[in-house]
Coordinates of C-alpha atoms in Angstrom, one line a residue:
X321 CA -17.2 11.0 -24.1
X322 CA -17.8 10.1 -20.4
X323 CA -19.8 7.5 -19.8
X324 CA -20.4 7.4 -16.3
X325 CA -20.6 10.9 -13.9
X326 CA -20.6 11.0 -10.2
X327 CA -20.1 13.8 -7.7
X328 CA -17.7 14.2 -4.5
X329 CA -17.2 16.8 -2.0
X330 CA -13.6 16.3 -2.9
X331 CA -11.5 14.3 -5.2
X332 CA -7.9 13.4 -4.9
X333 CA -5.9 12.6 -8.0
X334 CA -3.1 10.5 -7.1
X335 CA -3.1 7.5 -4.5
X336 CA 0.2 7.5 -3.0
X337 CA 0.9 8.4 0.6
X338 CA 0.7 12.1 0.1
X339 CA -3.4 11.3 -1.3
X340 CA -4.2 8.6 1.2
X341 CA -2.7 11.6 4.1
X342 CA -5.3 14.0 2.2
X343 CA -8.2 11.6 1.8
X344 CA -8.2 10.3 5.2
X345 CA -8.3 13.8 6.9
X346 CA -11.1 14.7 4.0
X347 CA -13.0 11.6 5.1
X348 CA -12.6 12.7 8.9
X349 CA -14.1 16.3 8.2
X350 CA -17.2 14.1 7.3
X351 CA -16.5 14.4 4.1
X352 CA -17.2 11.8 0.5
X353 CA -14.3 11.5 -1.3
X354 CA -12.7 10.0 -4.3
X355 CA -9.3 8.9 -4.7
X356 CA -7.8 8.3 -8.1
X357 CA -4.9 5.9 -9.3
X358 CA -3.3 5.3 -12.3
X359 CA -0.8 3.1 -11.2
X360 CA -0.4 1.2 -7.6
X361 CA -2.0 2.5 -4.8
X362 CA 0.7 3.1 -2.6
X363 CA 2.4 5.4 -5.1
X364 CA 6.5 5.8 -5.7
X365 CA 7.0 5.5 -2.1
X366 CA 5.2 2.3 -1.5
X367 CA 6.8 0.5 -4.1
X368 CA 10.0 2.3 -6.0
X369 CA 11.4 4.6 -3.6
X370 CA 11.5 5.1 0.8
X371 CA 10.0 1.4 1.3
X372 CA 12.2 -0.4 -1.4
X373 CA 15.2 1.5 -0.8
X374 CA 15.2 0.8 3.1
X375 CA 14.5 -3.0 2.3
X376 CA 17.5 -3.1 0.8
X377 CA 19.6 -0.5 2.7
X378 CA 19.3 -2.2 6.2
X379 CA 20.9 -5.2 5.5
X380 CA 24.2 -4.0 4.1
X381 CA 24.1 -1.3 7.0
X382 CA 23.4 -4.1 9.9
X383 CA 26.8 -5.7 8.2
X384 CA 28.7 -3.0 8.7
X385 CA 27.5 -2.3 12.2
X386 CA 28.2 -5.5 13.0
X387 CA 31.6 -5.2 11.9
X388 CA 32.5 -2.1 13.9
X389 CA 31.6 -3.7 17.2
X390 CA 34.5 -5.9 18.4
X391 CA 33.0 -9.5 19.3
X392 CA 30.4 -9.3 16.3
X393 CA 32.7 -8.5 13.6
X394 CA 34.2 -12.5 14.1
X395 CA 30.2 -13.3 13.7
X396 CA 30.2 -12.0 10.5
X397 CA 31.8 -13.6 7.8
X398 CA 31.0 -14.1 3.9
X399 CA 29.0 -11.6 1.6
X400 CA 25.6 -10.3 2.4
X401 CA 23.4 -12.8 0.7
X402 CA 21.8 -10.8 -2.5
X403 CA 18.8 -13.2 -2.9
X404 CA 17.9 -13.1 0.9
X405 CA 17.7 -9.2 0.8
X406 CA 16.0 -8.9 -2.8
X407 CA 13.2 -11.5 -1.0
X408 CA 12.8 -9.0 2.1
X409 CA 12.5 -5.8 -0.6
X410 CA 9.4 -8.3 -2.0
X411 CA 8.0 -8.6 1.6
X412 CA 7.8 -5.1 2.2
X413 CA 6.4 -4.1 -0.9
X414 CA 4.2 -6.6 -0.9
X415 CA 5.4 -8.3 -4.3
X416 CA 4.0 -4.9 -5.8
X417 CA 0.4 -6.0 -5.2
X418 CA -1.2 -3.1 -3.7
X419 CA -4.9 -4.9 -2.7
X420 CA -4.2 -4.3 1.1
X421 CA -3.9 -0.6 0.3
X422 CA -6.6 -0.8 -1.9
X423 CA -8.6 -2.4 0.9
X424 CA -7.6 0.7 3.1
X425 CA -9.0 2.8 0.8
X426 CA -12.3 1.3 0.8
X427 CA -11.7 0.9 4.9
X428 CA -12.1 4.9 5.5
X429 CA -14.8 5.2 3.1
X430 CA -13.3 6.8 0.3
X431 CA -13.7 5.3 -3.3
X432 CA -11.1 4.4 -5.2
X433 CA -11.1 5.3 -9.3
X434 CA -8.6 3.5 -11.0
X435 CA -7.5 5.1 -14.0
X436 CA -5.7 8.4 -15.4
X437 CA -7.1 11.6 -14.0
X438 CA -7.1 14.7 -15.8
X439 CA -8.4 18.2 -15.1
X440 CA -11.4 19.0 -17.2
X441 CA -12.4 22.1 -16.2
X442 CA -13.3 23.5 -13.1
X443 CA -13.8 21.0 -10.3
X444 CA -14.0 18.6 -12.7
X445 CA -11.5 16.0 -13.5
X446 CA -11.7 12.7 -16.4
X447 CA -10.5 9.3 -15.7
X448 CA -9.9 7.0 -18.4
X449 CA -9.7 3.6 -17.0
X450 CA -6.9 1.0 -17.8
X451 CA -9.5 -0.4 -20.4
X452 CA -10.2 2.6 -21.9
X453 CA -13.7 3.5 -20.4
X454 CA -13.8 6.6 -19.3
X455 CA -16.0 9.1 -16.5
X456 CA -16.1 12.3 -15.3
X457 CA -15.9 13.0 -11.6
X458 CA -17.1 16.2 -10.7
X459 CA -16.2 17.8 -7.1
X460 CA -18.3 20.0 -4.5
X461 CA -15.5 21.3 -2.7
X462 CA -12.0 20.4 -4.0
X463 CA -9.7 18.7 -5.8
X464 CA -6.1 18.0 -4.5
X465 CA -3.4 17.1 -7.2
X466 CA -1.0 14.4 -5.5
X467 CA 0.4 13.0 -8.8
X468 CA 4.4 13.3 -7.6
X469 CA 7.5 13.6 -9.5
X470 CA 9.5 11.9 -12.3
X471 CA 13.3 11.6 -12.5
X472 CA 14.8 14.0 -14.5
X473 CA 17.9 12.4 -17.5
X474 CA 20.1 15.2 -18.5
X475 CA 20.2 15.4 -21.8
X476 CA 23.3 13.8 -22.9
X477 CA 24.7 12.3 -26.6
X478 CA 23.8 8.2 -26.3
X479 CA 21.5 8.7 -23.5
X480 CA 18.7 6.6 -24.7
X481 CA 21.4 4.2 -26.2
X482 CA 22.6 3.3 -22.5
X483 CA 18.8 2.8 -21.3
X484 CA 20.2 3.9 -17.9
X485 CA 18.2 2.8 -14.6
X486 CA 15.8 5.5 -12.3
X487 CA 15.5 4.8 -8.9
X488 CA 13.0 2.4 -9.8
X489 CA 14.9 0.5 -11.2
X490 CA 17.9 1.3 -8.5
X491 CA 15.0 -0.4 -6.1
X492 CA 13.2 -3.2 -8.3
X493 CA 15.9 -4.7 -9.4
X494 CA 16.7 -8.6 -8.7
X495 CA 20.3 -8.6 -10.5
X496 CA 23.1 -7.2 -8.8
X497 CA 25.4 -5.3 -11.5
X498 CA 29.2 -6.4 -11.9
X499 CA 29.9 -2.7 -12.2
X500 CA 27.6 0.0 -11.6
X501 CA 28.0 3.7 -12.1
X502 CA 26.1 6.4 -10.1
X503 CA 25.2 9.9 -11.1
X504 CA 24.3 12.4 -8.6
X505 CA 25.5 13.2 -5.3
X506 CA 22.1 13.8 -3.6
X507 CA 20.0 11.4 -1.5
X508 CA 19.1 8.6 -4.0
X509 CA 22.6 8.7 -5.2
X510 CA 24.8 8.1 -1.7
X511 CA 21.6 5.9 -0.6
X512 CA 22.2 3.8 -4.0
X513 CA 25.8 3.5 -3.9
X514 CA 25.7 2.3 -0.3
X515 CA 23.7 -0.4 -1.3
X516 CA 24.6 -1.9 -4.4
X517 CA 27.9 -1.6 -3.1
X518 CA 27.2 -3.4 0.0
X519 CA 25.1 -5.9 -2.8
X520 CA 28.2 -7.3 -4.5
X521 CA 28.5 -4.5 -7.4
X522 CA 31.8 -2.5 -7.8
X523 CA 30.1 1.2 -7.2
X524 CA 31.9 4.6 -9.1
X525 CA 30.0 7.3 -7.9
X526 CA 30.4 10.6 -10.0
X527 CA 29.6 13.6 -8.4
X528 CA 29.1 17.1 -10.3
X529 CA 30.1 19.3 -7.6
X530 CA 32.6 19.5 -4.8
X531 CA 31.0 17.0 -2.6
X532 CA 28.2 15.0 -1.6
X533 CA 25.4 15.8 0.1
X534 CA 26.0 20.0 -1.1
X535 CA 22.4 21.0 0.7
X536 CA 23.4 19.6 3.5
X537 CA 26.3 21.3 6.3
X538 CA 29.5 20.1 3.8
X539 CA 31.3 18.1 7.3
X540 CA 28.5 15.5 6.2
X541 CA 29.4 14.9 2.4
X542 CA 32.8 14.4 3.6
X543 CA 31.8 11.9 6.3
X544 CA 29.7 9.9 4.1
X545 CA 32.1 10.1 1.2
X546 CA 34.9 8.8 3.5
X547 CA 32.4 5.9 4.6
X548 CA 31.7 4.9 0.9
X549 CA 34.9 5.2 0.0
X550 CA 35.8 2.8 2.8
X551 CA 33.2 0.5 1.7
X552 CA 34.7 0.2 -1.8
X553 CA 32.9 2.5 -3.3
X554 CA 35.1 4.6 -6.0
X555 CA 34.0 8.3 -5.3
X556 CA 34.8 11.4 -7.5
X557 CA 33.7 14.8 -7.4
X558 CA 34.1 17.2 -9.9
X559 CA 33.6 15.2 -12.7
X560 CA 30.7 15.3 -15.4
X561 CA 29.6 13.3 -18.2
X562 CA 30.1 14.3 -21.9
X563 CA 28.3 11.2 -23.6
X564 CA 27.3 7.5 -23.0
X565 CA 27.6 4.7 -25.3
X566 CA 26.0 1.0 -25.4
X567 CA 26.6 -0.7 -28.5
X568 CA 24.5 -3.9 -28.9
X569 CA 23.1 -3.7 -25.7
X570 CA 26.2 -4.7 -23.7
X571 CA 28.3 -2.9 -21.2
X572 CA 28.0 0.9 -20.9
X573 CA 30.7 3.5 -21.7
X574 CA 30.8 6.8 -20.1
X575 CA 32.7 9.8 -21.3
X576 CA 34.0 11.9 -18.6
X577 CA 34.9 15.5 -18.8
X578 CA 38.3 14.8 -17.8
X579 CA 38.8 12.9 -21.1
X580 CA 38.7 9.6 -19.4
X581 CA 36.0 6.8 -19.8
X582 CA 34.4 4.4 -17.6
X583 CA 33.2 1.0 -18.4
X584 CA 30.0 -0.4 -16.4
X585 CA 27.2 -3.1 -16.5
X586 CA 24.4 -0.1 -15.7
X587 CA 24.5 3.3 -14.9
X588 CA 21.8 4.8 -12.7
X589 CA 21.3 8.6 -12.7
X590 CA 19.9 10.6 -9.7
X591 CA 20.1 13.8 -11.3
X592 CA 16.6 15.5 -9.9
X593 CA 13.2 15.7 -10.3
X594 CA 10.4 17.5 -12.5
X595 CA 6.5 17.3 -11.5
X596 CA 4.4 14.9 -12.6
X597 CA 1.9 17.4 -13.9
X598 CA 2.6 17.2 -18.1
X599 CA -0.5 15.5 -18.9
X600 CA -3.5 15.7 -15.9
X601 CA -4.7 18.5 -17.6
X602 CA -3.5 21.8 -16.3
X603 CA -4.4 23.7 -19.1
X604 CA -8.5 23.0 -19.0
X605 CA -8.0 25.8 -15.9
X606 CA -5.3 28.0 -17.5
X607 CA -2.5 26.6 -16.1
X608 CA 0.8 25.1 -17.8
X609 CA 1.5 21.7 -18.3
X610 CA 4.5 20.2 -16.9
X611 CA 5.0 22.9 -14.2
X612 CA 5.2 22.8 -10.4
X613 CA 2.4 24.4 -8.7
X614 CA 2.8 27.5 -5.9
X615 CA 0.8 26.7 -3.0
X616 CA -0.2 28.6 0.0
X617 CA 0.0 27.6 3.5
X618 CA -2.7 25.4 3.3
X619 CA -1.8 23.8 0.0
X620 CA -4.3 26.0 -1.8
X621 CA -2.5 26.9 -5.6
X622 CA -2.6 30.6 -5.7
X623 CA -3.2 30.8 -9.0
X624 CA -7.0 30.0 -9.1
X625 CA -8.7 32.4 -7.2
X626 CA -11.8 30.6 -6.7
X627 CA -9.6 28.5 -4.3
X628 CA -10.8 24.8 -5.3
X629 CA -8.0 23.4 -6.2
X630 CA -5.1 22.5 -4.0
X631 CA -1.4 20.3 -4.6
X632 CA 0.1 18.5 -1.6
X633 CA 3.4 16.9 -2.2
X634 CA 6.1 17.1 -5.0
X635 CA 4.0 18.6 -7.1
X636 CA 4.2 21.6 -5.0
X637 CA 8.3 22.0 -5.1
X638 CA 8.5 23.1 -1.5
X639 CA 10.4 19.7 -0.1
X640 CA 10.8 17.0 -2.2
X641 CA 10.1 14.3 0.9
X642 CA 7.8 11.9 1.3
X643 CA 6.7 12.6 5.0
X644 CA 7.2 16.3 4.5
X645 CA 4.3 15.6 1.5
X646 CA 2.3 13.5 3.7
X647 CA 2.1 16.3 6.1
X648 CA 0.7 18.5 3.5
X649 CA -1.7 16.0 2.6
X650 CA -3.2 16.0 6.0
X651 CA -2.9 20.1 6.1
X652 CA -5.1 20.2 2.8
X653 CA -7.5 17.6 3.7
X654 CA -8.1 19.3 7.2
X655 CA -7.9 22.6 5.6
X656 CA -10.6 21.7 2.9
X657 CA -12.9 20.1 5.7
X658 CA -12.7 23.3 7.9
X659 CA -13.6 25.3 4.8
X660 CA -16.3 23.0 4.0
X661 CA -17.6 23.4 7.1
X662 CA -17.2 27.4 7.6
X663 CA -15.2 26.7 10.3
X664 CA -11.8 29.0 11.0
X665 CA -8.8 27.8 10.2
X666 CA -6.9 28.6 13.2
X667 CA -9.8 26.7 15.5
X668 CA -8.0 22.6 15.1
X669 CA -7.3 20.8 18.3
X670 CA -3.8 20.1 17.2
X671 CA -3.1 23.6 15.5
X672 CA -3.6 26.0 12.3
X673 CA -4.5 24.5 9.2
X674 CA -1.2 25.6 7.8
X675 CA 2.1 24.4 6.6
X676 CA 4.4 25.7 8.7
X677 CA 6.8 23.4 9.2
X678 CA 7.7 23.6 4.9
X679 CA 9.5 27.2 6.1
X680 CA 11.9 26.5 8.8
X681 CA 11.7 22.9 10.4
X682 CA 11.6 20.2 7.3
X683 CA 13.6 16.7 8.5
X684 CA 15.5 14.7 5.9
X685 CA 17.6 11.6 6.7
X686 CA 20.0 9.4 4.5
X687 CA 20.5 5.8 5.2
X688 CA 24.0 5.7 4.4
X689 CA 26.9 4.8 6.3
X690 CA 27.7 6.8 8.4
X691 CA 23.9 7.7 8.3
X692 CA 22.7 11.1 7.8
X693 CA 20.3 13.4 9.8
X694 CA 19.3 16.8 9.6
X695 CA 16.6 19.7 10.5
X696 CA 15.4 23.4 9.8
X697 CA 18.7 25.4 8.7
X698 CA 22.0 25.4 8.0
X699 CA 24.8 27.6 9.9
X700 CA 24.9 29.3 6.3
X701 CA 21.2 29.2 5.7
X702 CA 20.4 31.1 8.6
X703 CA 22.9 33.3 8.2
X704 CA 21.6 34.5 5.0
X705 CA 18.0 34.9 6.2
X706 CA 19.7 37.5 8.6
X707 CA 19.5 35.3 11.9
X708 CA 22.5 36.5 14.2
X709 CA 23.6 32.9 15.4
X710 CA 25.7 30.3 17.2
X711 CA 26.9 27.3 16.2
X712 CA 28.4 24.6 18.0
X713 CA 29.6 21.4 16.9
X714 CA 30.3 17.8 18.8
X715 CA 32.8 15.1 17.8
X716 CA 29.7 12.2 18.7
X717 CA 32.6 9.3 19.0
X718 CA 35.0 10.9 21.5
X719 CA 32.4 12.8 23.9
X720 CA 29.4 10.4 24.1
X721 CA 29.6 6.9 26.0
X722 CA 26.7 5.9 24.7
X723 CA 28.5 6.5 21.1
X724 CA 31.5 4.3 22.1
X725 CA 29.6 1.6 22.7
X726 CA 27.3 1.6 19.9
X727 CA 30.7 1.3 17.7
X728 CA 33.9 0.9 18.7
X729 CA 35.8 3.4 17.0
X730 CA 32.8 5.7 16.2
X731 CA 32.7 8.4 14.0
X732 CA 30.5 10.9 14.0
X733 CA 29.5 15.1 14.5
X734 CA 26.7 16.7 14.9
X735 CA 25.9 20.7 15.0
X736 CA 23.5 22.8 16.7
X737 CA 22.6 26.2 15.1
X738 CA 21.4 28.5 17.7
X739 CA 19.6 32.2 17.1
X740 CA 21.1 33.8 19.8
X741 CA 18.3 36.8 19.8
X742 CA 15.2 34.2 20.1
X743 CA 17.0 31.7 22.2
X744 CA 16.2 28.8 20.2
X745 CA 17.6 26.3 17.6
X746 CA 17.1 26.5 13.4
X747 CA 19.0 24.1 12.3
X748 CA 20.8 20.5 13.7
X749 CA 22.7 18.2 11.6
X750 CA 23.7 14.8 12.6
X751 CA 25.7 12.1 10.6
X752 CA 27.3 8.7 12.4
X753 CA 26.3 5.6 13.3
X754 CA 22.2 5.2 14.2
X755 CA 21.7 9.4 13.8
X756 CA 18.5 8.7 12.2
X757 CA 16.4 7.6 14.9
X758 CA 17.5 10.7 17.1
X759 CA 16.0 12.9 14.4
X760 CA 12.6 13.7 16.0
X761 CA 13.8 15.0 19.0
X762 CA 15.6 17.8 17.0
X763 CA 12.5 18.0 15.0
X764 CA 10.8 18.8 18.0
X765 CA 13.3 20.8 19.3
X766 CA 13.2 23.2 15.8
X767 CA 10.0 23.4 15.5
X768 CA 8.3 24.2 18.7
X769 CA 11.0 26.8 19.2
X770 CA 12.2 25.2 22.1
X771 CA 14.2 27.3 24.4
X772 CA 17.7 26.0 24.7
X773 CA 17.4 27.0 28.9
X774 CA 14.8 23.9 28.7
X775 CA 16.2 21.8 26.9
X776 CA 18.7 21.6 29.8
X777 CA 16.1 20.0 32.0
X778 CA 15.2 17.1 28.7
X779 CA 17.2 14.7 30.4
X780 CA 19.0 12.2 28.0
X781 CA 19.3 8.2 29.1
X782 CA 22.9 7.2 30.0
X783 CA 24.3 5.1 28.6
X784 CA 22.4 6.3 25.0
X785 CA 24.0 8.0 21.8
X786 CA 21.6 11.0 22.6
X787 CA 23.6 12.2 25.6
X788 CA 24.7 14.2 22.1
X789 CA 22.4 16.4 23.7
X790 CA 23.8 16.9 26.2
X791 CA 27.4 17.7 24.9
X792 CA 26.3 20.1 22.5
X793 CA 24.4 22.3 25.1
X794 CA 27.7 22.3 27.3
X795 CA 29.8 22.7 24.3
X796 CA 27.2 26.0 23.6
X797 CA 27.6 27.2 27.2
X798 CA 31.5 27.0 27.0
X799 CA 31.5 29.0 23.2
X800 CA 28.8 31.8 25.5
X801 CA 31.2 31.7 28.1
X802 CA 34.0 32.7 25.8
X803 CA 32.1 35.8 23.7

């Protein structure tokens, strides 16, 4: 039985980024909030996921960098030192202390509940406390599930036997593997290959399907899987496991498909993710444990029709990103305010209350090398949402100065899907050297529908790797000149 009750205008169950982005925007509407934690306040991000995994990712690429630029490569000689990078992962996420953002919390004026949350009824949602007390938090206006994703093991003979690692343990890890086997060929699994690879491990990365990256345009899989491969990494695609064994604890054996085995110190699978919404008590309001949640625009869950309860984030299924949830966040927390207030949605300063960047313009990047950057659609994609289109694609290395002398010897294209009845771009996809930080400006390009005849007159800075703009509008001009 609860032994303490208090009442919020709106409570947020889950402190990572996605419920800090949703509780700040509450508070700003004026509104009293309460955020609830069960773990670290910071969530997956923070401490076992985008943080972590760039701590240790920017290192091993910096190396490489190096080592493509004639003059530097002599600079650079030994391995990257494992201890020194595991120390810098520890800076950044902060020793997994999360007090500061605890303190931030309690900055905006939101109060922080540590504990389990659970639905219990409507608007009403139980915390038991790490000690076991419990209370029952009751809400005026809403409550926003922010709880996030698990990683999902296949289910495979010997699986528990092998104890394989998550990405948590891909990013908290202090011991650098002799030999390390990766499953899956998504983000987390080219991210993690790259590296432990680059770490001192001997990486075999096993891919399912065809190639790497297969949501992406398929020129990147092959890129990346070309740089891995020229890292060290042992890549194969096609290739699935039939069982896993660990006897005594020692090395792990995998049974391939092809009737071969492989022999490793760890395996780490990256083989998806299922919502972390088994046990916050979905069925006190007649929905199913365990399931994602369908949201509208505004991060409402259509299924209640009283409209108080909302999901921002993975819990959602509509991008599985971190900033694309901490948009959503801010979306339901200014969406709740306005409602709170009467006030129409479409009235914000800085636009509708409304997701709509989750339908055509959603960014992703991949810090491998060559890195990985994309927006909105792919050629395909578009093609089968029944968009008549162009695209055009640039060899980065041998038509961009400012690519030459990033890296000698660059390597690198990009495309630029165009709908040729709207006169704007749905989709650009980017992988070389440093591709990451020109993302936004695609992002803006994508999303606010800008009209390729302007983006002629966004001049880019010579000598810079985003004269790619540049080179892919004349390359589009020279393809319209031809049709």
């Amino acid at each position: 039985m609860a032994t303490d009750t208090r009442d919020y205008d709106v409570i947020v169950v889950g402190a990572g980024p996605i419920g800090q982005n949703a509780a700040e925007r509450a508070r700003a509407a004026g509104l009293t909030v309460a955020l609830v934690e069960r773990e670290l306040v910071g969530g997956e991000c923070s401490y076992w996921a985008c943080v972590p995994s760039k701590a240790l990712l920017r290192p091993v690429i910096a190396v490489s960098e190096a080592r493509q630029v004639d003059g530097a490569r002599e600079a650079v000689s030994g391995p990257i030192n494992a201890a020194g990078v595991f120390g810098r992962r520890n800076r950044y996420v902060s020793d997994w202390d999360d007090s500061g953002q605890a303190d931030w919390v309690n900055q905006i004026g939101a109060t922080l509940v540590r504990g389990h949350g659970r639905l219990d009824g409507a608007r009403r949602v139980g915390v038991t406390a790490p000690g076991g007390a419990t209370s029952l938090l009751t809400a005026r206006h809403a409550v926003v599930i922010c709880t996030g994703s698990r990683p999902v093991l296949p289910d495979l003979p010997g699986i528990d036997e092998a104890r394989p690692w998550t990405n948590r343990q891909a990013t908290d890890s202090s011991n650098v593997p002799e030999r390390l086997a990766v499953v899956g060929a998504g983000g987390v699994g080219v991210e993690m290959a790259t590296a432990w690879q680059g770490l001192g491990s001997q990486v075999t990365l096993l891919a399912r399907g065809p190639g790497l990256l297969p949501r992406m345009e398929s020129f990147v899989g092959e890129l990346v899987g070309r740089g891995l491969a020229d890292a060290g990494v042992d890549v194969r695609v096609g290739v699935s496991i039939r069982a896993l064994h660990r006897p005594d604890g020692g090395l792990v054996t995998l049974e391939l498909d092809d009737g071969s085995e492989l022999q490793v110190s760890e395996v780490l699978f990256a083989t998806g993710r299922a919502p972390l919404t088994d046990d916050i008590g979905l069925q006190t309001v007649g929905l199913t444990p365990g399931s994602w949640l369908d949201v509208d625009d505004t991060c409402r869950v259509r299924a209640l029709r009283d409209g108080w309860l909302y999901a921002a984030g993975d819990v959602n299924h509509r991008a599985l990103l971190t900033h694309q949830g901490k948009y959503q966040g801010r979306i339901a927390g200014a969406a709740i305010g306005a409602r709170a207030a009467g006030t129409p949605l479409d009235t914000a300063p800085w636009g509708r209350h409304a997701t709509t960047a989750d339908h055509y313009a959603v960014p992703q990047a991949f810090f491998t090398n060559p890195e990985a950057a994309a927006v909105g659609l792919t050629a395909r994609q578009a093609e089968r949402a029944g968009h008549r289109v162009r695209t055009v694609d640039v060899q980065i290395g041998d038509v961009v100065m400012g690519a030459k002398l990033y890296a000698d010897g660059y390597t690198g294209r990009a495309r630029m899907v165009v709908d040729l009845d709207r006169g704007h771009l749905l989709g650009v996809t980017m992988v070389g050297p440093g591709v990451t930080e020109m993302l936004h400006s695609a992002t803006i390009a994508v999303a606010g529908h800008v009209p390729i005849d302007r983006l002629w007159h966004a001049v880019p800075c010579f000598p810079t790797v985003s004269e790619l703009w540049l080179r892919l509008l004349e390359a589009y001009r020279d393809a319209s000149d031809h049709n």
